[in-house]
Coordinates of C-alpha atoms in Angstrom, one line a residue:
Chain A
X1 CA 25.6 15.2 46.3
X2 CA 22.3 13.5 46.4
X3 CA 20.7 13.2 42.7
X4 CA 16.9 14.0 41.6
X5 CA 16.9 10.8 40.2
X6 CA 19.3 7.6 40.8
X7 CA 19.5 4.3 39.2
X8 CA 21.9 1.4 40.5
X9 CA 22.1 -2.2 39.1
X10 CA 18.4 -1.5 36.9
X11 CA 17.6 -4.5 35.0
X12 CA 14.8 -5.7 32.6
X13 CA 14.0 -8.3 30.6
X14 CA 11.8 -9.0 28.0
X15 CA 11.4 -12.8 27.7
X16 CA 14.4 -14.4 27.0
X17 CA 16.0 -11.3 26.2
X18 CA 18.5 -8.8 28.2
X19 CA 17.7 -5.0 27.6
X20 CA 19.3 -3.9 30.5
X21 CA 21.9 -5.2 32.5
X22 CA 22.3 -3.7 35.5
X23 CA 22.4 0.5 34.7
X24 CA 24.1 2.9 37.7
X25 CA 23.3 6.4 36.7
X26 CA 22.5 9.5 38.4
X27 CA 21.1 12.6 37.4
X28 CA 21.1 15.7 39.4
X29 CA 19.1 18.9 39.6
X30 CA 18.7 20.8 36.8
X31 CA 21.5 18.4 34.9
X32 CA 20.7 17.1 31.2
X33 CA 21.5 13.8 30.1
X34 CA 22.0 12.4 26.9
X35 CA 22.0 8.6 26.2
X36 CA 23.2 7.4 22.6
X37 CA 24.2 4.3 21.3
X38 CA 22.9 2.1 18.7
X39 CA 19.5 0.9 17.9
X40 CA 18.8 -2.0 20.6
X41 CA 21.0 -0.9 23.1
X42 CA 18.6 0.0 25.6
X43 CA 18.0 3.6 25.7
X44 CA 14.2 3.9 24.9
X45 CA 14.0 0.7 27.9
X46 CA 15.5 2.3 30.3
X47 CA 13.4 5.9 29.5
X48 CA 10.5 3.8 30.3
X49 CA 11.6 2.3 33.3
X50 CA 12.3 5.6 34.9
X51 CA 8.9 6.2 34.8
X52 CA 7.6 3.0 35.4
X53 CA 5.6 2.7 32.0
X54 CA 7.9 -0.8 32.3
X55 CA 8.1 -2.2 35.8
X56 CA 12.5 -3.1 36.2
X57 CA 13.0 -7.0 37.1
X58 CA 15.8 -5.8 39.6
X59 CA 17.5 -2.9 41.0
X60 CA 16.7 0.6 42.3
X61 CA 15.3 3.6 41.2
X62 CA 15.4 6.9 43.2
X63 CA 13.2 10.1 42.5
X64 CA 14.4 12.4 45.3
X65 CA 15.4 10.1 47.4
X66 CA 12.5 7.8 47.2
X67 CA 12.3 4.2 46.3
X68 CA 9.8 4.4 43.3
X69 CA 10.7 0.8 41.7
X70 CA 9.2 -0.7 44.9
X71 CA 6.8 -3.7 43.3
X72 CA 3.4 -2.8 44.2
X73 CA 4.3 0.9 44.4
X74 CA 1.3 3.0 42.3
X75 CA 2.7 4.6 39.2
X76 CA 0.5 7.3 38.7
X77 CA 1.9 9.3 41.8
X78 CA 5.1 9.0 40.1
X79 CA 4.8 9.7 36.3
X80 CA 2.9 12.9 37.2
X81 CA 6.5 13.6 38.4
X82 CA 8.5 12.4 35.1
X83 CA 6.9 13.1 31.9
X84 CA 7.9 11.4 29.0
X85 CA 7.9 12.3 25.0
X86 CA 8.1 9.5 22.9
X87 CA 9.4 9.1 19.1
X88 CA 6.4 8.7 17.6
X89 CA 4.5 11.7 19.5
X90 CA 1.7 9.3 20.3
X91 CA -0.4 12.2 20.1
X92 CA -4.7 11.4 21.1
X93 CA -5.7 11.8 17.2
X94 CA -9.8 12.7 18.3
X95 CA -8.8 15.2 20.3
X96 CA -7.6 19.1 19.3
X97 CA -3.9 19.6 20.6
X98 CA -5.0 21.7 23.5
X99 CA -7.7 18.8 24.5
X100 CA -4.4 16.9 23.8
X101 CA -2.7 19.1 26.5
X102 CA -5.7 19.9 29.0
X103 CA -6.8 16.2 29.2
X104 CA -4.4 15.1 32.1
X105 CA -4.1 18.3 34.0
X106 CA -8.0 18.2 34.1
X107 CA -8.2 14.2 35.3
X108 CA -5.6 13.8 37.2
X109 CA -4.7 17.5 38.6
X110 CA -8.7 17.9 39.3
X111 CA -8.0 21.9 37.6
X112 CA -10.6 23.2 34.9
X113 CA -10.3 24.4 31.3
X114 CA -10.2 27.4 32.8
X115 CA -7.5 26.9 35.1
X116 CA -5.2 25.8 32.7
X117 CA -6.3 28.4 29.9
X118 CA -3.7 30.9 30.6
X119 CA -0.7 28.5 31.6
X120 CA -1.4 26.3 28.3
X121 CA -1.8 29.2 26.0
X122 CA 1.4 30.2 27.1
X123 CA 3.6 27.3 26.7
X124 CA 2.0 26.9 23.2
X125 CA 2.6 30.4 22.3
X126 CA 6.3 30.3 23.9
X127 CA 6.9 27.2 21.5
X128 CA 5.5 28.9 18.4
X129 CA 1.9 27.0 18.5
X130 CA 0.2 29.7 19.3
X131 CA -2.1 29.7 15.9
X132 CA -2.4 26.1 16.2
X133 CA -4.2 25.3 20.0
X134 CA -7.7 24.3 17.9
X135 CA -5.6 21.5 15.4
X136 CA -6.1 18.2 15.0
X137 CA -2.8 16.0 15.7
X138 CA -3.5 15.2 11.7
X139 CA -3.2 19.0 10.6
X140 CA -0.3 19.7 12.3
X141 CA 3.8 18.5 10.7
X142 CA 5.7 15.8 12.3
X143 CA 7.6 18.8 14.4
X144 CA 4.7 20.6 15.5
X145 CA 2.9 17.5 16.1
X146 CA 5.9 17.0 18.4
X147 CA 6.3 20.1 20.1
X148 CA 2.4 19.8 20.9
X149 CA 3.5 16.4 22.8
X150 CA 6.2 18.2 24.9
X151 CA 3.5 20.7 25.8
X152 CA 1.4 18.4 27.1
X153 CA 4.2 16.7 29.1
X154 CA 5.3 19.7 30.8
X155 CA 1.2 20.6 31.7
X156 CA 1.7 17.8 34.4
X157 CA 4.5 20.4 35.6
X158 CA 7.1 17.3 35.6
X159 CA 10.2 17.6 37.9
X160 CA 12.2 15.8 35.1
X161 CA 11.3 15.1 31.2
X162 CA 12.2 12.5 29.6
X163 CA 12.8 12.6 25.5
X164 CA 12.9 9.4 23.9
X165 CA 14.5 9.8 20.5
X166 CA 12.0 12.4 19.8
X167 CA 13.7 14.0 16.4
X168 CA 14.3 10.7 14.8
X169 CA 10.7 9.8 13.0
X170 CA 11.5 13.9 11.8
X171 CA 12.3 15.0 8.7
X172 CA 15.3 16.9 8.7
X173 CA 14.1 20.0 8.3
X174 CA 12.0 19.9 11.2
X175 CA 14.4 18.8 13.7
X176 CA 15.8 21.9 14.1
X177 CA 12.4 23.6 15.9
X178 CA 12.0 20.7 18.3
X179 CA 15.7 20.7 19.6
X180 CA 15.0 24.8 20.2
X181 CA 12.4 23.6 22.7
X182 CA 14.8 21.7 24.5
X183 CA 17.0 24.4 24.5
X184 CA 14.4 26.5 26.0
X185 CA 13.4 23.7 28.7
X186 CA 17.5 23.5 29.6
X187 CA 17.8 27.6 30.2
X188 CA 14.5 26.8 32.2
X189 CA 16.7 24.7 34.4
X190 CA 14.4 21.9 33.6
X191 CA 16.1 18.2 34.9
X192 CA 16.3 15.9 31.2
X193 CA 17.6 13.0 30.4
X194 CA 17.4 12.0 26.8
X195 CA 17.8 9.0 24.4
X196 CA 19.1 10.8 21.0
X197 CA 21.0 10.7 18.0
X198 CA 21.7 14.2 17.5
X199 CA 25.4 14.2 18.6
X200 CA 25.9 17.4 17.8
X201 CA 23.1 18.4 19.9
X202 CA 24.3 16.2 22.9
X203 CA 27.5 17.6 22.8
X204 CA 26.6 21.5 23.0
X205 CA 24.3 21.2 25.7
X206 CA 24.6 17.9 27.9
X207 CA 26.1 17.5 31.1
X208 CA 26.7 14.2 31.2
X209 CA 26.5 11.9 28.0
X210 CA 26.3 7.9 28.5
X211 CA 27.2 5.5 25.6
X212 CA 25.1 2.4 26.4
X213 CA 26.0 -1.0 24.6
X214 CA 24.4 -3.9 24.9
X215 CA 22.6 -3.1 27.8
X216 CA 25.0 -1.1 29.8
X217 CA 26.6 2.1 30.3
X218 CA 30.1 1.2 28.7
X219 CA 31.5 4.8 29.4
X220 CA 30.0 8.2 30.6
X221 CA 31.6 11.6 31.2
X222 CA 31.2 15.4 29.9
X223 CA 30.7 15.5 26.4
X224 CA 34.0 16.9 25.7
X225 CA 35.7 14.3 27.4
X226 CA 33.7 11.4 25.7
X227 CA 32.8 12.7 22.2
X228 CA 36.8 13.7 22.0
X229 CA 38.5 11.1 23.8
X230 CA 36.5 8.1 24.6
X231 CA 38.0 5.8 26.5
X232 CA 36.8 2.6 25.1
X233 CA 37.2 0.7 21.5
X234 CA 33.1 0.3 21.2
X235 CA 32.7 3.9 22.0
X236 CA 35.3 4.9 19.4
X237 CA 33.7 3.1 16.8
X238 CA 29.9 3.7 17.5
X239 CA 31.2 7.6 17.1
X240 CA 33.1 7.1 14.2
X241 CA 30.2 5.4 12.8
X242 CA 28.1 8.7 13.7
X243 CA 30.0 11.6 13.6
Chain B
X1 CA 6.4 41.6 -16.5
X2 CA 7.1 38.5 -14.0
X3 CA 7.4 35.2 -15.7
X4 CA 6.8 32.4 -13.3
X5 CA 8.3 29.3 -13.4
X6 CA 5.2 27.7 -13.4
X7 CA 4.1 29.3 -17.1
X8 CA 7.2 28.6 -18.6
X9 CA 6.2 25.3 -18.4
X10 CA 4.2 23.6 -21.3
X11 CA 0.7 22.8 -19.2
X12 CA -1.8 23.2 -21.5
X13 CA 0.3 21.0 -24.1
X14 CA 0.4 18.5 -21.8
X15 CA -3.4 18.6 -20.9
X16 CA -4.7 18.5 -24.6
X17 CA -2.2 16.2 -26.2
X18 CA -2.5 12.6 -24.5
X19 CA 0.6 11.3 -23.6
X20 CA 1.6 7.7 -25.6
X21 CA 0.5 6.1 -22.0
X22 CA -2.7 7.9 -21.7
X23 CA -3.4 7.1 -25.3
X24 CA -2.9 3.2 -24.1
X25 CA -4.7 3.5 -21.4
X26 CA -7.6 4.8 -22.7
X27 CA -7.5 1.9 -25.6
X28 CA -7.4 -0.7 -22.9
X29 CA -10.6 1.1 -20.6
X30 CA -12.6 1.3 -24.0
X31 CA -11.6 -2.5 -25.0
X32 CA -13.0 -3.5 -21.0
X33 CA -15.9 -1.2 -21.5
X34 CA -16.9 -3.3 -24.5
X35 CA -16.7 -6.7 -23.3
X36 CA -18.2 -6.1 -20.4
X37 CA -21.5 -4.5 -22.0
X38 CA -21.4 -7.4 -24.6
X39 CA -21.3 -10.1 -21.9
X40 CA -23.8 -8.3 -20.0
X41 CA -26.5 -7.5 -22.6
X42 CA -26.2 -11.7 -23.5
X43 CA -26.4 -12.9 -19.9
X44 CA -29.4 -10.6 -19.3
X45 CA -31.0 -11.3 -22.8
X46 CA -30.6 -15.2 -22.1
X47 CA -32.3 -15.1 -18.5
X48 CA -35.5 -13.0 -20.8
X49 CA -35.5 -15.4 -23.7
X50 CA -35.0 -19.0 -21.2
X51 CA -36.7 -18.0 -18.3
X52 CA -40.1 -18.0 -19.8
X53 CA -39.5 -21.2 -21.6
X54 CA -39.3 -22.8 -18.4
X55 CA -42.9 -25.0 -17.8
X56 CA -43.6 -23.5 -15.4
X57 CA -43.7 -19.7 -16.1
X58 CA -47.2 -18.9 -16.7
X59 CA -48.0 -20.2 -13.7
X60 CA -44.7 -18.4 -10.9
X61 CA -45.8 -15.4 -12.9
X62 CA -48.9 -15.6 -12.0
X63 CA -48.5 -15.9 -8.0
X64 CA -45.4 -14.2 -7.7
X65 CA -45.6 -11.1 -10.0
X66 CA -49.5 -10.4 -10.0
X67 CA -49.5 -6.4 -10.9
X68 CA -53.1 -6.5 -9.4
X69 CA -52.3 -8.1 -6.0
X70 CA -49.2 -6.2 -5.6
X71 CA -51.3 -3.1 -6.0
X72 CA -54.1 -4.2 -3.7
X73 CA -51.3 -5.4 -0.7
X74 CA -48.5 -2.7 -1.0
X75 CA -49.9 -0.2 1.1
X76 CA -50.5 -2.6 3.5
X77 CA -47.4 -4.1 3.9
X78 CA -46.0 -0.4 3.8
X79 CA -48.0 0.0 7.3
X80 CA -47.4 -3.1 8.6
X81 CA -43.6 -2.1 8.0
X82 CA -43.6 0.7 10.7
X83 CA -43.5 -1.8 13.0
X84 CA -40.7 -3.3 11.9
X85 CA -39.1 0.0 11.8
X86 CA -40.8 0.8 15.7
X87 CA -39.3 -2.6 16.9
X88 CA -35.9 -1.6 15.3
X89 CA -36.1 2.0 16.8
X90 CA -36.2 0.6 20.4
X91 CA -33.9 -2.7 20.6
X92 CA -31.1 -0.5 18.2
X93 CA -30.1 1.5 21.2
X94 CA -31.3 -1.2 23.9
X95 CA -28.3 -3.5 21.7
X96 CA -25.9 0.1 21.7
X97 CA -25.8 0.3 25.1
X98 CA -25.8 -3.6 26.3
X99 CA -23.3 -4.0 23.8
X100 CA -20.6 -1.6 24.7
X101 CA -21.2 -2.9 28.3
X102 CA -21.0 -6.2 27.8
X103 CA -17.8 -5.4 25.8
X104 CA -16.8 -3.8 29.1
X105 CA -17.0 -6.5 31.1
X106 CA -14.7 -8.8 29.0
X107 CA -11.8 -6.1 29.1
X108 CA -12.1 -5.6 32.8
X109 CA -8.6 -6.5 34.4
X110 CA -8.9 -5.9 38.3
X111 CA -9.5 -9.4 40.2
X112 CA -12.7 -8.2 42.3
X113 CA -14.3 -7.7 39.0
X114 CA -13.4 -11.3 37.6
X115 CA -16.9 -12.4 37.8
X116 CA -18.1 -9.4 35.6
X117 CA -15.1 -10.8 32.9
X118 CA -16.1 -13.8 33.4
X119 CA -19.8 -12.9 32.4
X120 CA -18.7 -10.9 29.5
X121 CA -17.2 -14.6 28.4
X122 CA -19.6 -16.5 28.7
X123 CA -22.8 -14.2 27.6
X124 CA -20.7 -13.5 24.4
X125 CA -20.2 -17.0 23.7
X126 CA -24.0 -18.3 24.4
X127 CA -25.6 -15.9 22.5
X128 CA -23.3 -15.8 19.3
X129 CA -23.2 -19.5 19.0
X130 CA -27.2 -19.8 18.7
X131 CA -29.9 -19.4 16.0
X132 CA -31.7 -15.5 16.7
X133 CA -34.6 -17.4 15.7
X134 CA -34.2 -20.3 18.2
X135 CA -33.5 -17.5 21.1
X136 CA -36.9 -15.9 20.0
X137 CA -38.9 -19.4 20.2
X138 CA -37.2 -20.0 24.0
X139 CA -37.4 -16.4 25.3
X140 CA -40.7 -15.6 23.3
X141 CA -42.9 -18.5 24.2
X142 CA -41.3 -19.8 27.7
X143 CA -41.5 -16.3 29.6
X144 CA -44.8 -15.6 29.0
X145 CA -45.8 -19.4 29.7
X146 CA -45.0 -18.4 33.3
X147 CA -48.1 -17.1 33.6
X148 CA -47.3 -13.4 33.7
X149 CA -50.6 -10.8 33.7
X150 CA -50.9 -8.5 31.0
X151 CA -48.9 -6.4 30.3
X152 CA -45.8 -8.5 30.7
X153 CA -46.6 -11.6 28.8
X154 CA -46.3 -9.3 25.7
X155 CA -44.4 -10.7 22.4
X156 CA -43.0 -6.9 22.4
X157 CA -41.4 -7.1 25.4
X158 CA -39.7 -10.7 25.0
X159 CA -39.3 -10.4 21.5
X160 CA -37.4 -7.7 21.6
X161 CA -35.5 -9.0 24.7
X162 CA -34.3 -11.6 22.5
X163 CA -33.1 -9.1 19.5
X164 CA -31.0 -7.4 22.2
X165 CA -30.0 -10.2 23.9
X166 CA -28.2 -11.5 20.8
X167 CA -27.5 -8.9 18.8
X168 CA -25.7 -6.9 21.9
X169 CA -23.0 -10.1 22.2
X170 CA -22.1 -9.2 18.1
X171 CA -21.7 -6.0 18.6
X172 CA -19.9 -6.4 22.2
X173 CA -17.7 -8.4 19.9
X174 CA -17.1 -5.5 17.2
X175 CA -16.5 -3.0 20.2
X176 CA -14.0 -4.9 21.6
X177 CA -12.0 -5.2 18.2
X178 CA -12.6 -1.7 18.0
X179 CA -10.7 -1.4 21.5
X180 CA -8.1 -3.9 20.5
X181 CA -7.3 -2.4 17.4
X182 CA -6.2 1.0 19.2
X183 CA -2.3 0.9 19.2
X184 CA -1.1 0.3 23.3
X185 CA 1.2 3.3 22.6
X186 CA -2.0 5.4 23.0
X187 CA -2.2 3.7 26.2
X188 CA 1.4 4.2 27.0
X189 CA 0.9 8.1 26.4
X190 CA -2.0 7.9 28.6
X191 CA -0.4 6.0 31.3
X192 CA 2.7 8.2 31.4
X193 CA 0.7 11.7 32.0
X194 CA -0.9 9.8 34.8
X195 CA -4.3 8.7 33.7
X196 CA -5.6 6.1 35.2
X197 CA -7.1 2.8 33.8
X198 CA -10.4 4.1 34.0
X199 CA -10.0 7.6 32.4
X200 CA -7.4 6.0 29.7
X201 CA -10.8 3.6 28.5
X202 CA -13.2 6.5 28.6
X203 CA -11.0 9.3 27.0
X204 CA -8.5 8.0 25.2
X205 CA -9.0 4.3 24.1
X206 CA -12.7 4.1 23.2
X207 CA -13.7 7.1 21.6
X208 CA -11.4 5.9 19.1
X209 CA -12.4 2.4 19.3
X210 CA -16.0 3.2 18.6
X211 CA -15.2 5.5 16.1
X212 CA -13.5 2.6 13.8
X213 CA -16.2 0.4 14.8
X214 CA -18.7 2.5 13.0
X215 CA -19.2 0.4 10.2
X216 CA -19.1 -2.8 11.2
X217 CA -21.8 -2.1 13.4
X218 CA -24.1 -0.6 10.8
X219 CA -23.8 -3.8 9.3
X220 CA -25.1 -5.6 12.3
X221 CA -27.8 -3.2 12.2
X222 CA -29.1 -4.0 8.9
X223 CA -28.7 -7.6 9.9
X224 CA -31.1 -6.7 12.8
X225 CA -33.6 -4.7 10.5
X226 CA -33.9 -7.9 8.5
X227 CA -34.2 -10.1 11.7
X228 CA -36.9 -8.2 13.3
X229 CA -38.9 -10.2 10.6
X230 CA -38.4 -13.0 12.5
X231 CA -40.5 -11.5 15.9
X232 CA -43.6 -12.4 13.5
X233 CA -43.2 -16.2 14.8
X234 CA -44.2 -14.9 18.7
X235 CA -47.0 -12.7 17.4
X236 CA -46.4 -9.3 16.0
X237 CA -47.9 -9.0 12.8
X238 CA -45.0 -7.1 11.1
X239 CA -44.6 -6.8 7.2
X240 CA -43.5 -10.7 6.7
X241 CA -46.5 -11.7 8.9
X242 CA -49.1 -9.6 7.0
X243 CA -47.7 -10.3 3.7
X244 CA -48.8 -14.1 5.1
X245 CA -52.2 -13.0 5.5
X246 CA -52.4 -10.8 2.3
X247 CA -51.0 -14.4 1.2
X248 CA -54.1 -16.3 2.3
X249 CA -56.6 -13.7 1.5
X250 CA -55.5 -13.6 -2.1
X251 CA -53.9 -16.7 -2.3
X252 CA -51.4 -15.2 -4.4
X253 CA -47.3 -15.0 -3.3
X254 CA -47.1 -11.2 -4.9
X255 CA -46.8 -9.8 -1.3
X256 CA -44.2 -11.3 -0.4
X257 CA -42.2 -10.6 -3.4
X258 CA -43.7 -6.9 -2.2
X259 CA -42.0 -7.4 1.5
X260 CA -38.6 -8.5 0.0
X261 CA -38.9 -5.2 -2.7
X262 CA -39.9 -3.1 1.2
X263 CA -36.7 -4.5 2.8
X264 CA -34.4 -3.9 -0.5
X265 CA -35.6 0.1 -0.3
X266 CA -34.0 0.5 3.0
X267 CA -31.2 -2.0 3.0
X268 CA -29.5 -1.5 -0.5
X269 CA -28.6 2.4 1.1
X270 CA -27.8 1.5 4.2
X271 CA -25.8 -1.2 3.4
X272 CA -24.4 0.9 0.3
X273 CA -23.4 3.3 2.8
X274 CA -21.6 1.1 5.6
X275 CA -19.6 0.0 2.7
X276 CA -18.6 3.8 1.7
X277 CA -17.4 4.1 5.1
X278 CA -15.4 1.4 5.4
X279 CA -13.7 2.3 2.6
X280 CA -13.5 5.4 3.6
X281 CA -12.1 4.3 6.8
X282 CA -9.5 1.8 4.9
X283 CA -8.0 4.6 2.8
X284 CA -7.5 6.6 5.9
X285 CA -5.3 3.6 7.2
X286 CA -3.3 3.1 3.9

């Protein structure tokens, strides 16, 4: 089997600090991937080196078979391939949410307003936004703030999305709207890998789950195997420390 | 009949009794009210009674505060002060527009543009760390000594040169803690749809930037409205200059107390107003 996207021996540092220390992982077509683990354990790092927003101090990565972590390699090329939604929605404030959405389609995929019109109006009307396309970032909750931030990730038309934590700045009330949009994405067939919290999310719709510790993947397997029997003593307590 | 909630509650009790903390707190407000008035009224009676006692008096009322000069010069110095406001209307954007540039240059990161960072540096760092007034002697009187024909040996032209040279490195300065100040997540969100450098500065990163910069920079405009004053030692015979010769003509010092009075109509607002917008801006942040 030959994944979308494959990682072996990925490692970064940030000064004198290990994030990660040498992550294998694969992810194949269509497959969602949950990482969890504590705080500092390297999820939200390694997110960002799959996309190169962080450039990896050793390893490989492979998007279809492609050496992407090559130094010297130009990002751009490459992220319009793996979008990314980050905790904090990161949302441009000056601009309405579909300016918000249009803007990269428009720079870097050369299309007009136009263009995109019908395509964005109907992702935000799929994800229940369909009243809110003229908003500012400020007028909208945390969770449609969030869902806006999705939408614009998948206008790049991404091969794989990346989530990084994105319910966790959410009140809890809100959480439940966001995590129907990644339900929708995984019906879609849509290739994910996410850093999250929500167990009980991860274990009703991933794949593959991956307990990372300290900078590596400790354990992975189908979320029944590893949520029910985990194999190691780490693993065991993070989840009896979550679930 | 529905009975809401929200009646059953005691409302207008609460508005028309004063709670024991409200009753407090207006004590104390009243109490701060009253000393404040009381040390007012005797600070200001004091300067009335013990200024005039001073020797001199009669004679600094005289040639500051003559009611007849100042009547005789004000229109003057009114007209004279459009060209203040002329010389203003042209460097303000000339200073906009070298500024952001110049702010530009010193965030550039590619190496075949090292020169135009280097530049930025060094431009920013001459013209903040002299004198305006010193910029307008060199610029003002050593160009024109070159011997240039009319119309380029103009004061206009150089004086103004020298405004914008200077006043384009503070606000370069302001812009780029404007861009700093935008969070590199923003850039991060940028980067990852794929936006280049370039189109992360132009969409993303500066309209924000300028945006927060807003009110800082209005301050370095009314600076500049108060330094154009200084033009009037290369030439232009702006409101300070012709308050000099109403000086002369008169020999009275009325029309300059005038100019100052000229320069507090405009700047007390704007200044007034910068500082409503950066409050503004500041509660927005909290």
């Amino acid at each position: 089997m030959t994944a979308k996207l494959s990682l072996r021996g990925v490692r970064k540092r940030f000064d004198d600090h290990d994030v990660c220390k040498g992550i294998d992982l694969d992810v194949a077509e269509g497959e969602m991937v949950c990482l969890i683990g504590a705080s500092g354990s390297g999820k939200s790092t390694l997110l960002r080196c799959m996309n190169l927003l962080e450039p990896i101090d050793d390893g490989t990565i492979w998007l279809d078979g492609k050496d992407i972590s090559e130094p010297g390699l130009d990002p751009q090329p490459v992220r319009r391939q793996i979008g990314i939604v980050f905790q904090s929605y990161n949302l441009f404030p000056h601009m309405t949410a579909v300016e918000n959405v249009m803007l990269a389609p428009r720079r870097v995929r050369g299309l007009s307003r136009d263009d995109l019109r019908p395509r964005v109006t109907e992702l935000f009307t799929r994800f229940g936004l369909g009243e809110r396309m003229e908003h500012y970032p400020d007028q909208l909750s945390g969770g449609q703030q969030q869902r806006v931030a999705i939408i614009r990730a998948l206008a790049m038309e991404p091969q794989i999305m990346l989530f990084d934590e994105i319910t966790s700045a959410l009140d809890p009330e809100l959480v439940g709207e966001v995590l129907d949009v990644l339900r929708d994405l995984r019906q879609q067939g849509m290739t994910m890998v996410l850093a999250t919290h929500e167990m009980g999310f991860a274990r009703e719709l991933a794949d593959k789950v991956c307990f990372l510790d300290a900078g590596r993947i400790l354990e992975q397997g189908p979320p029944e195997v590893l949520f029910a029997e985990p194999r190691e003593a780490r693993t065991k307590a993070f989840l009896s420390r979550v679930l | 009949m529905d009975k809401s909630p929200v009646q059953d509650r005691p409302v207008e009790h609460v508005a028309s009794v004063p709670t024991r903390r409200e009753l407090y707190e207006a004590g104390v407000r009243r109490r701060s009210n009253r000393i404040a008035l009381i040390s007012t009224v005797s600070v200001v009676l004091a300067l009335i009674v013990l200024v005039p006692l001073a020797p001199g008096w009669d004679a600094v009322q005289r040639a500051f505060f003559n009611g007849k000069v100042f009547v005789a010069t004000f229109p003057g110095l009114l007209e004279a002060f459009l060209l203040n406001v002329m010389i203003f209307a042209w460097s303000a954007p000339l200073i906009a527009i070298m500024g952001l540039a110049i702010a530009l240059c010193r965030d550039t990161r590619a190496p075949a543009l090292f020169p135009l960072r280097l530049f930025g540096i060094a431009y920013t760092d001459v013209f903040r760390g002299l004198p305006v007034v010193l910029v307008i002697y060199i610029i003002g009187f050593g160009i024109p000594g070159l011997g240039l024909p009319r119309p380029w040996n103009s004061p206009y032209i150089w004086g103004t040169l020298a405004l914008v040279l200077v006043y384009s490195a503070y606000v370069a300065e302001v812009i780029r803690s404007g861009i700093d100040s935008i969070h590199k997540s923003q850039r991060s969100a940028a980067a990852s749809l794929g936006l280049n450098d370039r189109d992360t500065m132009r969409y993303v990163v500066l309209p924000q930037a300028i945006r927060n910069v807003v009110p800082a920079n209005m301050n370095l405009f009314i600076a500049l409205q108060k330094d154009v004053a200084l033009l009037s030692f290369i030439g232009p015979v702006e409101v300070f200059r012709q308050a000099g010769v109403y000086k002369s003509l008169y020999a009275n010092f009325t029309p300059y107390v005038g100019a100052a009075l000229i320069f507090l109509i405009l700047t007390i607002p704007a200044t007034r107003y910068a500082d409503y917008l950066m409050n503004k801006q500041n509660k927005a942040r909290t």
